[in-house]
């Protein structure tokens, strides 16, 4: 029976490891959606293989052309370019990504297995914890090789120590040469070896109870450390590359790094006070830290010095910069496996509370990851670039018209421009190439005078900018610049005096493509709207010929033009919004489609669109409230109105109006009074105000507050004289119903008014 249970348990953990492999594939099978460094990396790899040498100076920007450039990831760039070129583009990068991550976890598995033996529950739990921390960093960049090398170094040192075989350590110099030429994290290899050497000496002194000369093992590890440092100089840049990682993060470069997201520190409040499991990396980082501390405490008398040093330094690095969080489990996994295993071996019994705890952590991790991969990330699966994330259309326009000039591009677009053979203003090589002062100037060039200085200093005559950037809106109103093309991510502006013919043919003046609070600003005048229609159609014609089915925004903007024109144009707006949604599903476009259908009184399909967009677009609640009221679903109208009022920063008067009228129809007159009073204060149209006063007076009448009822009836009649007849008709209706007492009260109120 026990043997059978062991087989079942082993089969279960093998299944968990297979599932982890599936998670690795899913993590790799993601569209490129934000990181542009892979683009300039591919182009650099191509440059290196073409010239058969590494770049000594920058070949890609016009702002720092010719400046010395230490390309410390040149080896990765060559590997990435080879996989991309010979294995089918993005498929090749997917294969490379899978191979590196899989190799890393295979090495970690062998490492823990070497330490923990057949304790599969411990192996599975530690691997899942590591995966959950690092999964957000599993995008295709050279740091993936850094994870593999760190895991390999720990495995080799552990294997050598446990088997007493020096031969394993001879692999390290070769790995160090490869690591040095692939990623700047190679200094961690020297650090790991150095800590192993220093820790063995300190532990020896602790055993002896006094300060003693280093034992042979320390000399061995120390010699390996010096050898690793020496072999690091085997690279095309020599000492410059070896010391570059330190220079990169020193002095003025720190000012630039703190504005780059991945170089920011982990927020203290998230680390100490947030308990829910998202973001995954922060939650599991806290879990790994806690397990590391527990592992050291339960093995306190036998704790190794190197364990304390590795955990302390790795935790400092993880909290210092977000990009280093994934390194913590790689540095602590050996500690956790070793101390937990030694603790269990000393107990002489298989029973321990740690096993059910670690099993629970594994099962919980599987559930969280299944949710993460099936629901949270399901729209990102696929290869290539995710639609709407890169300036595909505007760059295609530049190349189609063979435009030449100095492009001011935002930081996030630099890599993509390099990939497309366009000289850049700035890119992701900050601050390894672009100096901190330059980076500082580009960040604050938002005012008119600063922007003017930047244009003059660098002779800028083209601007490629994100559509939701404040500079986009400022340039739209500047006669010196004219938008000529836009896509789902960016807007291209040209200097009018530099490109007069292109501006004349393609200039966009009335169709403002810049995002303003998730909406787009269009002119109010019909003649300008007709010009905006022509501009949108011109953009659509370009994309139909050059980039079909990739850009959605022109369809949406043309639909918005028709929506604003109204009347007969509403029918034309619907297919445009649907076309935009077929290219890129967007809640704001879905809301626009709902509005068009609502105005056409197609309430059922409009309700579907608003229901799907209400999670992201607050205005959808208001339209659902209006539809519910029209269909006499007063309870629904009230709920949607209150949902809108709760979420909107500055709720519209109509929301309070619908809520008040819905309450009135449901005979909840106190509720009606509250919302109608608010609607009356916000209303700007006198016609609407008259209706509000009428219902407000009627509500007060039902509440037997006759003074206020008379006041608001009077105000309604003052605004619109026809309310006299409406009140007289109401009086007759009450009499015909036999509600004589109520009719008499109303008559007394109306006598002085009529």
PDB file of C-alpha atoms in Angstrom, residues 435-653:
ATOM      1  CA  UNK A 435      23.847  60.952 -21.330  1.00  0.00           C
ATOM      2  CA  UNK A 436      21.661  61.865 -18.316  1.00  0.00           C
ATOM      3  CA  UNK A 437      21.457  65.569 -19.256  1.00  0.00           C
ATOM      4  CA  UNK A 438      20.029  64.687 -22.664  1.00  0.00           C
ATOM      5  CA  UNK A 439      17.539  62.282 -21.087  1.00  0.00           C
ATOM      6  CA  UNK A 440      16.546  64.977 -18.577  1.00  0.00           C
ATOM      7  CA  UNK A 441      15.890  67.518 -21.329  1.00  0.00           C
ATOM      8  CA  UNK A 442      13.700  65.126 -23.301  1.00  0.00           C
ATOM      9  CA  UNK A 443      11.556  64.366 -20.248  1.00  0.00           C
ATOM     10  CA  UNK A 444      10.627  67.967 -19.465  1.00  0.00           C
ATOM     11  CA  UNK A 445      10.280  69.402 -22.983  1.00  0.00           C
ATOM     12  CA  UNK A 446       6.537  70.006 -22.645  1.00  0.00           C
ATOM     13  CA  UNK A 447       6.231  73.779 -22.389  1.00  0.00           C
ATOM     14  CA  UNK A 448       6.326  75.883 -25.555  1.00  0.00           C
ATOM     15  CA  UNK A 449       9.728  77.458 -24.813  1.00  0.00           C
ATOM     16  CA  UNK A 450      11.427  74.191 -23.813  1.00  0.00           C
ATOM     17  CA  UNK A 451      10.069  72.454 -26.875  1.00  0.00           C
ATOM     18  CA  UNK A 452      11.298  75.296 -29.071  1.00  0.00           C
ATOM     19  CA  UNK A 453      14.814  74.976 -27.618  1.00  0.00           C
ATOM     20  CA  UNK A 454      14.823  71.210 -28.165  1.00  0.00           C
ATOM     21  CA  UNK A 455      13.731  71.652 -31.793  1.00  0.00           C
ATOM     22  CA  UNK A 456      16.457  74.225 -32.404  1.00  0.00           C
ATOM     23  CA  UNK A 457      19.200  72.272 -30.608  1.00  0.00           C
ATOM     24  CA  UNK A 458      18.613  69.059 -32.561  1.00  0.00           C
ATOM     25  CA  UNK A 459      17.098  70.399 -35.818  1.00  0.00           C
ATOM     26  CA  UNK A 460      13.903  68.398 -35.351  1.00  0.00           C
ATOM     27  CA  UNK A 461      11.536  68.400 -38.299  1.00  0.00           C
ATOM     28  CA  UNK A 462       9.395  65.293 -37.618  1.00  0.00           C
ATOM     29  CA  UNK A 463       7.671  64.213 -34.407  1.00  0.00           C
ATOM     30  CA  UNK A 464       6.478  60.688 -33.651  1.00  0.00           C
ATOM     31  CA  UNK A 465       4.570  60.767 -30.403  1.00  0.00           C
ATOM     32  CA  UNK A 466       2.036  58.729 -28.432  1.00  0.00           C
ATOM     33  CA  UNK A 467      -1.518  59.882 -29.059  1.00  0.00           C
ATOM     34  CA  UNK A 468      -2.220  60.327 -25.341  1.00  0.00           C
ATOM     35  CA  UNK A 469       0.841  62.493 -24.717  1.00  0.00           C
ATOM     36  CA  UNK A 470       0.216  66.115 -23.749  1.00  0.00           C
ATOM     37  CA  UNK A 471       2.683  67.288 -26.423  1.00  0.00           C
ATOM     38  CA  UNK A 472       0.450  65.686 -29.056  1.00  0.00           C
ATOM     39  CA  UNK A 473      -2.411  68.003 -28.127  1.00  0.00           C
ATOM     40  CA  UNK A 474      -0.126  71.052 -28.037  1.00  0.00           C
ATOM     41  CA  UNK A 475       1.302  70.379 -31.480  1.00  0.00           C
ATOM     42  CA  UNK A 476      -2.203  69.972 -32.887  1.00  0.00           C
ATOM     43  CA  UNK A 477      -2.855  73.629 -32.174  1.00  0.00           C
ATOM     44  CA  UNK A 478       0.554  74.839 -33.401  1.00  0.00           C
ATOM     45  CA  UNK A 479       0.600  76.226 -36.942  1.00  0.00           C
ATOM     46  CA  UNK A 480       4.295  75.321 -37.282  1.00  0.00           C
ATOM     47  CA  UNK A 481       3.401  71.627 -37.089  1.00  0.00           C
ATOM     48  CA  UNK A 482       0.792  69.538 -38.828  1.00  0.00           C
ATOM     49  CA  UNK A 483      -0.311  65.957 -38.214  1.00  0.00           C
ATOM     50  CA  UNK A 484      -0.179  63.917 -41.416  1.00  0.00           C
ATOM     51  CA  UNK A 485      -0.794  60.348 -40.224  1.00  0.00           C
ATOM     52  CA  UNK A 486      -1.819  58.440 -37.118  1.00  0.00           C
ATOM     53  CA  UNK A 487      -2.391  54.866 -36.021  1.00  0.00           C
ATOM     54  CA  UNK A 488      -3.668  53.179 -32.869  1.00  0.00           C
ATOM     55  CA  UNK A 489      -0.551  54.104 -30.912  1.00  0.00           C
ATOM     56  CA  UNK A 490       1.000  57.246 -32.351  1.00  0.00           C
ATOM     57  CA  UNK A 491       0.624  60.474 -34.294  1.00  0.00           C
ATOM     58  CA  UNK A 492       3.139  61.758 -36.851  1.00  0.00           C
ATOM     59  CA  UNK A 493       3.678  65.521 -37.075  1.00  0.00           C
ATOM     60  CA  UNK A 494       5.732  67.317 -39.704  1.00  0.00           C
ATOM     61  CA  UNK A 495       7.247  70.767 -39.632  1.00  0.00           C
ATOM     62  CA  UNK A 496       5.106  72.662 -42.126  1.00  0.00           C
ATOM     63  CA  UNK A 497       7.930  74.704 -43.675  1.00  0.00           C
ATOM     64  CA  UNK A 498      10.135  71.598 -44.052  1.00  0.00           C
ATOM     65  CA  UNK A 499       7.517  69.387 -45.769  1.00  0.00           C
ATOM     66  CA  UNK A 500       5.067  71.802 -47.471  1.00  0.00           C
ATOM     67  CA  UNK A 501       3.940  69.427 -50.232  1.00  0.00           C
ATOM     68  CA  UNK A 502       3.320  66.464 -47.939  1.00  0.00           C
ATOM     69  CA  UNK A 503       1.482  68.705 -45.464  1.00  0.00           C
ATOM     70  CA  UNK A 504      -0.680  70.075 -48.269  1.00  0.00           C
ATOM     71  CA  UNK A 505      -1.611  66.590 -49.474  1.00  0.00           C
ATOM     72  CA  UNK A 506      -1.875  64.722 -46.157  1.00  0.00           C
ATOM     73  CA  UNK A 507      -2.326  67.420 -43.531  1.00  0.00           C
ATOM     74  CA  UNK A 508      -4.848  66.710 -40.735  1.00  0.00           C
ATOM     75  CA  UNK A 509      -6.295  69.874 -39.248  1.00  0.00           C
ATOM     76  CA  UNK A 510      -9.837  69.223 -38.015  1.00  0.00           C
ATOM     77  CA  UNK A 511      -9.623  65.506 -37.233  1.00  0.00           C
ATOM     78  CA  UNK A 512      -7.766  65.608 -33.930  1.00  0.00           C
ATOM     79  CA  UNK A 513      -6.272  62.128 -33.335  1.00  0.00           C
ATOM     80  CA  UNK A 514      -4.839  63.018 -29.905  1.00  0.00           C
ATOM     81  CA  UNK A 515      -6.502  61.244 -27.016  1.00  0.00           C
ATOM     82  CA  UNK A 516      -8.214  63.465 -24.457  1.00  0.00           C
ATOM     83  CA  UNK A 517      -9.526  61.606 -21.390  1.00  0.00           C
ATOM     84  CA  UNK A 518     -10.400  58.528 -23.457  1.00  0.00           C
ATOM     85  CA  UNK A 519     -12.346  60.644 -25.944  1.00  0.00           C
ATOM     86  CA  UNK A 520     -11.449  62.614 -29.063  1.00  0.00           C
ATOM     87  CA  UNK A 521     -11.971  66.309 -29.660  1.00  0.00           C
ATOM     88  CA  UNK A 522     -13.908  67.105 -32.842  1.00  0.00           C
ATOM     89  CA  UNK A 523     -15.073  70.497 -34.131  1.00  0.00           C
ATOM     90  CA  UNK A 524     -18.679  71.586 -33.583  1.00  0.00           C
ATOM     91  CA  UNK A 525     -19.214  73.291 -36.941  1.00  0.00           C
ATOM     92  CA  UNK A 526     -20.728  71.101 -39.658  1.00  0.00           C
ATOM     93  CA  UNK A 527     -18.410  72.378 -42.401  1.00  0.00           C
ATOM     94  CA  UNK A 528     -15.340  71.519 -40.306  1.00  0.00           C
ATOM     95  CA  UNK A 529     -16.785  68.114 -39.517  1.00  0.00           C
ATOM     96  CA  UNK A 530     -17.146  67.464 -43.254  1.00  0.00           C
ATOM     97  CA  UNK A 531     -13.459  68.348 -43.694  1.00  0.00           C
ATOM     98  CA  UNK A 532     -12.628  65.989 -40.817  1.00  0.00           C
ATOM     99  CA  UNK A 533     -14.585  63.308 -42.687  1.00  0.00           C
ATOM    100  CA  UNK A 534     -12.403  63.838 -45.753  1.00  0.00           C
ATOM    101  CA  UNK A 535      -9.234  63.642 -43.645  1.00  0.00           C
ATOM    102  CA  UNK A 536     -10.325  60.377 -42.016  1.00  0.00           C
ATOM    103  CA  UNK A 537     -11.194  58.829 -45.386  1.00  0.00           C
ATOM    104  CA  UNK A 538      -7.762  59.815 -46.702  1.00  0.00           C
ATOM    105  CA  UNK A 539      -6.063  58.036 -43.791  1.00  0.00           C
ATOM    106  CA  UNK A 540      -8.256  54.965 -44.321  1.00  0.00           C
ATOM    107  CA  UNK A 541      -7.334  54.873 -47.992  1.00  0.00           C
ATOM    108  CA  UNK A 542      -3.633  54.774 -47.080  1.00  0.00           C
ATOM    109  CA  UNK A 543      -4.116  51.870 -44.673  1.00  0.00           C
ATOM    110  CA  UNK A 544      -6.313  49.892 -47.036  1.00  0.00           C
ATOM    111  CA  UNK A 545      -3.434  49.978 -49.529  1.00  0.00           C
ATOM    112  CA  UNK A 546      -0.485  49.603 -47.138  1.00  0.00           C
ATOM    113  CA  UNK A 547      -1.493  48.047 -43.798  1.00  0.00           C
ATOM    114  CA  UNK A 548      -4.939  46.413 -44.036  1.00  0.00           C
ATOM    115  CA  UNK A 549      -6.579  44.979 -40.915  1.00  0.00           C
ATOM    116  CA  UNK A 550      -3.902  46.388 -38.551  1.00  0.00           C
ATOM    117  CA  UNK A 551      -5.126  49.887 -37.629  1.00  0.00           C
ATOM    118  CA  UNK A 552      -8.515  50.538 -36.026  1.00  0.00           C
ATOM    119  CA  UNK A 553      -8.447  54.193 -34.970  1.00  0.00           C
ATOM    120  CA  UNK A 554      -9.245  55.796 -38.379  1.00  0.00           C
ATOM    121  CA  UNK A 555     -12.455  53.755 -38.558  1.00  0.00           C
ATOM    122  CA  UNK A 556     -13.399  54.836 -35.048  1.00  0.00           C
ATOM    123  CA  UNK A 557     -12.672  58.520 -35.690  1.00  0.00           C
ATOM    124  CA  UNK A 558     -14.693  58.543 -38.900  1.00  0.00           C
ATOM    125  CA  UNK A 559     -17.502  56.873 -36.956  1.00  0.00           C
ATOM    126  CA  UNK A 560     -17.261  59.595 -34.304  1.00  0.00           C
ATOM    127  CA  UNK A 561     -17.516  62.258 -37.017  1.00  0.00           C
ATOM    128  CA  UNK A 562     -20.735  60.653 -38.269  1.00  0.00           C
ATOM    129  CA  UNK A 563     -21.958  60.299 -34.690  1.00  0.00           C
ATOM    130  CA  UNK A 564     -21.499  64.016 -34.170  1.00  0.00           C
ATOM    131  CA  UNK A 565     -23.121  64.884 -37.497  1.00  0.00           C
ATOM    132  CA  UNK A 566     -26.096  62.745 -36.420  1.00  0.00           C
ATOM    133  CA  UNK A 567     -29.291  62.290 -38.433  1.00  0.00           C
ATOM    134  CA  UNK A 568     -28.777  60.359 -41.645  1.00  0.00           C
ATOM    135  CA  UNK A 569     -25.087  59.803 -40.838  1.00  0.00           C
ATOM    136  CA  UNK A 570     -25.841  57.568 -37.831  1.00  0.00           C
ATOM    137  CA  UNK A 571     -26.413  54.522 -40.036  1.00  0.00           C
ATOM    138  CA  UNK A 572     -22.935  55.014 -41.530  1.00  0.00           C
ATOM    139  CA  UNK A 573     -21.316  55.184 -38.083  1.00  0.00           C
ATOM    140  CA  UNK A 574     -22.397  51.676 -37.022  1.00  0.00           C
ATOM    141  CA  UNK A 575     -20.375  49.609 -39.580  1.00  0.00           C
ATOM    142  CA  UNK A 576     -17.319  51.811 -38.979  1.00  0.00           C
ATOM    143  CA  UNK A 577     -17.335  51.090 -35.250  1.00  0.00           C
ATOM    144  CA  UNK A 578     -17.874  47.398 -35.961  1.00  0.00           C
ATOM    145  CA  UNK A 579     -14.916  47.400 -38.356  1.00  0.00           C
ATOM    146  CA  UNK A 580     -12.715  49.059 -35.743  1.00  0.00           C
ATOM    147  CA  UNK A 581     -13.755  46.416 -33.203  1.00  0.00           C
ATOM    148  CA  UNK A 582     -12.964  43.608 -35.633  1.00  0.00           C
ATOM    149  CA  UNK A 583      -9.388  44.902 -35.819  1.00  0.00           C
ATOM    150  CA  UNK A 584      -8.955  45.716 -32.143  1.00  0.00           C
ATOM    151  CA  UNK A 585     -11.487  45.067 -29.401  1.00  0.00           C
ATOM    152  CA  UNK A 586     -11.633  48.254 -27.383  1.00  0.00           C
ATOM    153  CA  UNK A 587     -14.234  49.152 -24.709  1.00  0.00           C
ATOM    154  CA  UNK A 588     -14.359  52.808 -25.746  1.00  0.00           C
ATOM    155  CA  UNK A 589     -15.075  51.900 -29.361  1.00  0.00           C
ATOM    156  CA  UNK A 590     -17.706  49.460 -28.117  1.00  0.00           C
ATOM    157  CA  UNK A 591     -19.288  52.271 -26.125  1.00  0.00           C
ATOM    158  CA  UNK A 592     -19.291  54.459 -29.265  1.00  0.00           C
ATOM    159  CA  UNK A 593     -21.099  51.697 -31.145  1.00  0.00           C
ATOM    160  CA  UNK A 594     -23.623  51.483 -28.320  1.00  0.00           C
ATOM    161  CA  UNK A 595     -24.263  55.237 -28.544  1.00  0.00           C
ATOM    162  CA  UNK A 596     -24.890  55.027 -32.299  1.00  0.00           C
ATOM    163  CA  UNK A 597     -27.322  52.138 -31.823  1.00  0.00           C
ATOM    164  CA  UNK A 598     -29.020  53.957 -28.942  1.00  0.00           C
ATOM    165  CA  UNK A 599     -29.635  57.032 -31.073  1.00  0.00           C
ATOM    166  CA  UNK A 600     -31.069  54.776 -33.750  1.00  0.00           C
ATOM    167  CA  UNK A 601     -33.365  53.373 -31.017  1.00  0.00           C
ATOM    168  CA  UNK A 602     -31.937  49.865 -31.409  1.00  0.00           C
ATOM    169  CA  UNK A 603     -32.004  49.282 -27.690  1.00  0.00           C
ATOM    170  CA  UNK A 604     -31.314  45.551 -27.568  1.00  0.00           C
ATOM    171  CA  UNK A 605     -27.969  45.559 -29.458  1.00  0.00           C
ATOM    172  CA  UNK A 606     -27.053  48.856 -27.767  1.00  0.00           C
ATOM    173  CA  UNK A 607     -27.567  47.213 -24.371  1.00  0.00           C
ATOM    174  CA  UNK A 608     -25.180  44.409 -25.341  1.00  0.00           C
ATOM    175  CA  UNK A 609     -22.457  46.871 -26.307  1.00  0.00           C
ATOM    176  CA  UNK A 610     -22.859  48.997 -23.174  1.00  0.00           C
ATOM    177  CA  UNK A 611     -22.878  45.921 -20.950  1.00  0.00           C
ATOM    178  CA  UNK A 612     -19.558  44.773 -22.408  1.00  0.00           C
ATOM    179  CA  UNK A 613     -17.942  48.202 -22.121  1.00  0.00           C
ATOM    180  CA  UNK A 614     -19.275  49.252 -18.702  1.00  0.00           C
ATOM    181  CA  UNK A 615     -16.277  47.758 -16.891  1.00  0.00           C
ATOM    182  CA  UNK A 616     -13.959  50.294 -18.541  1.00  0.00           C
ATOM    183  CA  UNK A 617     -16.255  53.113 -19.671  1.00  0.00           C
ATOM    184  CA  UNK A 618     -18.254  54.808 -16.931  1.00  0.00           C
ATOM    185  CA  UNK A 619     -20.539  56.539 -19.441  1.00  0.00           C
ATOM    186  CA  UNK A 620     -21.958  53.126 -20.413  1.00  0.00           C
ATOM    187  CA  UNK A 621     -23.816  53.025 -17.089  1.00  0.00           C
ATOM    188  CA  UNK A 622     -25.616  56.249 -17.986  1.00  0.00           C
ATOM    189  CA  UNK A 623     -26.744  54.956 -21.367  1.00  0.00           C
ATOM    190  CA  UNK A 624     -27.929  51.705 -19.787  1.00  0.00           C
ATOM    191  CA  UNK A 625     -29.914  53.818 -17.323  1.00  0.00           C
ATOM    192  CA  UNK A 626     -31.539  55.732 -20.205  1.00  0.00           C
ATOM    193  CA  UNK A 627     -32.411  52.517 -22.039  1.00  0.00           C
ATOM    194  CA  UNK A 628     -33.881  50.990 -18.883  1.00  0.00           C
ATOM    195  CA  UNK A 629     -36.004  54.085 -18.282  1.00  0.00           C
ATOM    196  CA  UNK A 630     -37.245  54.098 -21.879  1.00  0.00           C
ATOM    197  CA  UNK A 631     -38.279  50.453 -21.469  1.00  0.00           C
ATOM    198  CA  UNK A 632     -39.978  51.248 -18.133  1.00  0.00           C
ATOM    199  CA  UNK A 633     -37.488  49.182 -16.157  1.00  0.00           C
ATOM    200  CA  UNK A 634     -37.337  51.749 -13.381  1.00  0.00           C
ATOM    201  CA  UNK A 635     -35.425  49.612 -10.920  1.00  0.00           C
ATOM    202  CA  UNK A 636     -32.731  48.995 -13.545  1.00  0.00           C
ATOM    203  CA  UNK A 637     -32.680  52.689 -14.443  1.00  0.00           C
ATOM    204  CA  UNK A 638     -32.067  53.592 -10.803  1.00  0.00           C
ATOM    205  CA  UNK A 639     -29.308  50.999 -10.358  1.00  0.00           C
ATOM    206  CA  UNK A 640     -27.432  52.019 -13.503  1.00  0.00           C
ATOM    207  CA  UNK A 641     -27.811  55.720 -12.670  1.00  0.00           C
ATOM    208  CA  UNK A 642     -26.407  55.181  -9.204  1.00  0.00           C
ATOM    209  CA  UNK A 643     -23.602  53.064 -10.700  1.00  0.00           C
ATOM    210  CA  UNK A 644     -22.709  55.928 -13.013  1.00  0.00           C
ATOM    211  CA  UNK A 645     -22.915  58.571 -10.253  1.00  0.00           C
ATOM    212  CA  UNK A 646     -20.673  56.472  -8.020  1.00  0.00           C
ATOM    213  CA  UNK A 647     -17.964  56.049 -10.676  1.00  0.00           C
ATOM    214  CA  UNK A 648     -18.001  59.344 -12.578  1.00  0.00           C
ATOM    215  CA  UNK A 649     -15.663  62.125 -11.450  1.00  0.00           C
ATOM    216  CA  UNK A 650     -18.190  64.825 -12.393  1.00  0.00           C
ATOM    217  CA  UNK A 651     -21.582  63.131 -12.983  1.00  0.00           C
ATOM    218  CA  UNK A 652     -23.883  64.651 -15.575  1.00  0.00           C
ATOM    219  CA  UNK A 653     -27.244  66.151 -14.598  1.00  0.00           C
TER     220      UNK A 653
END
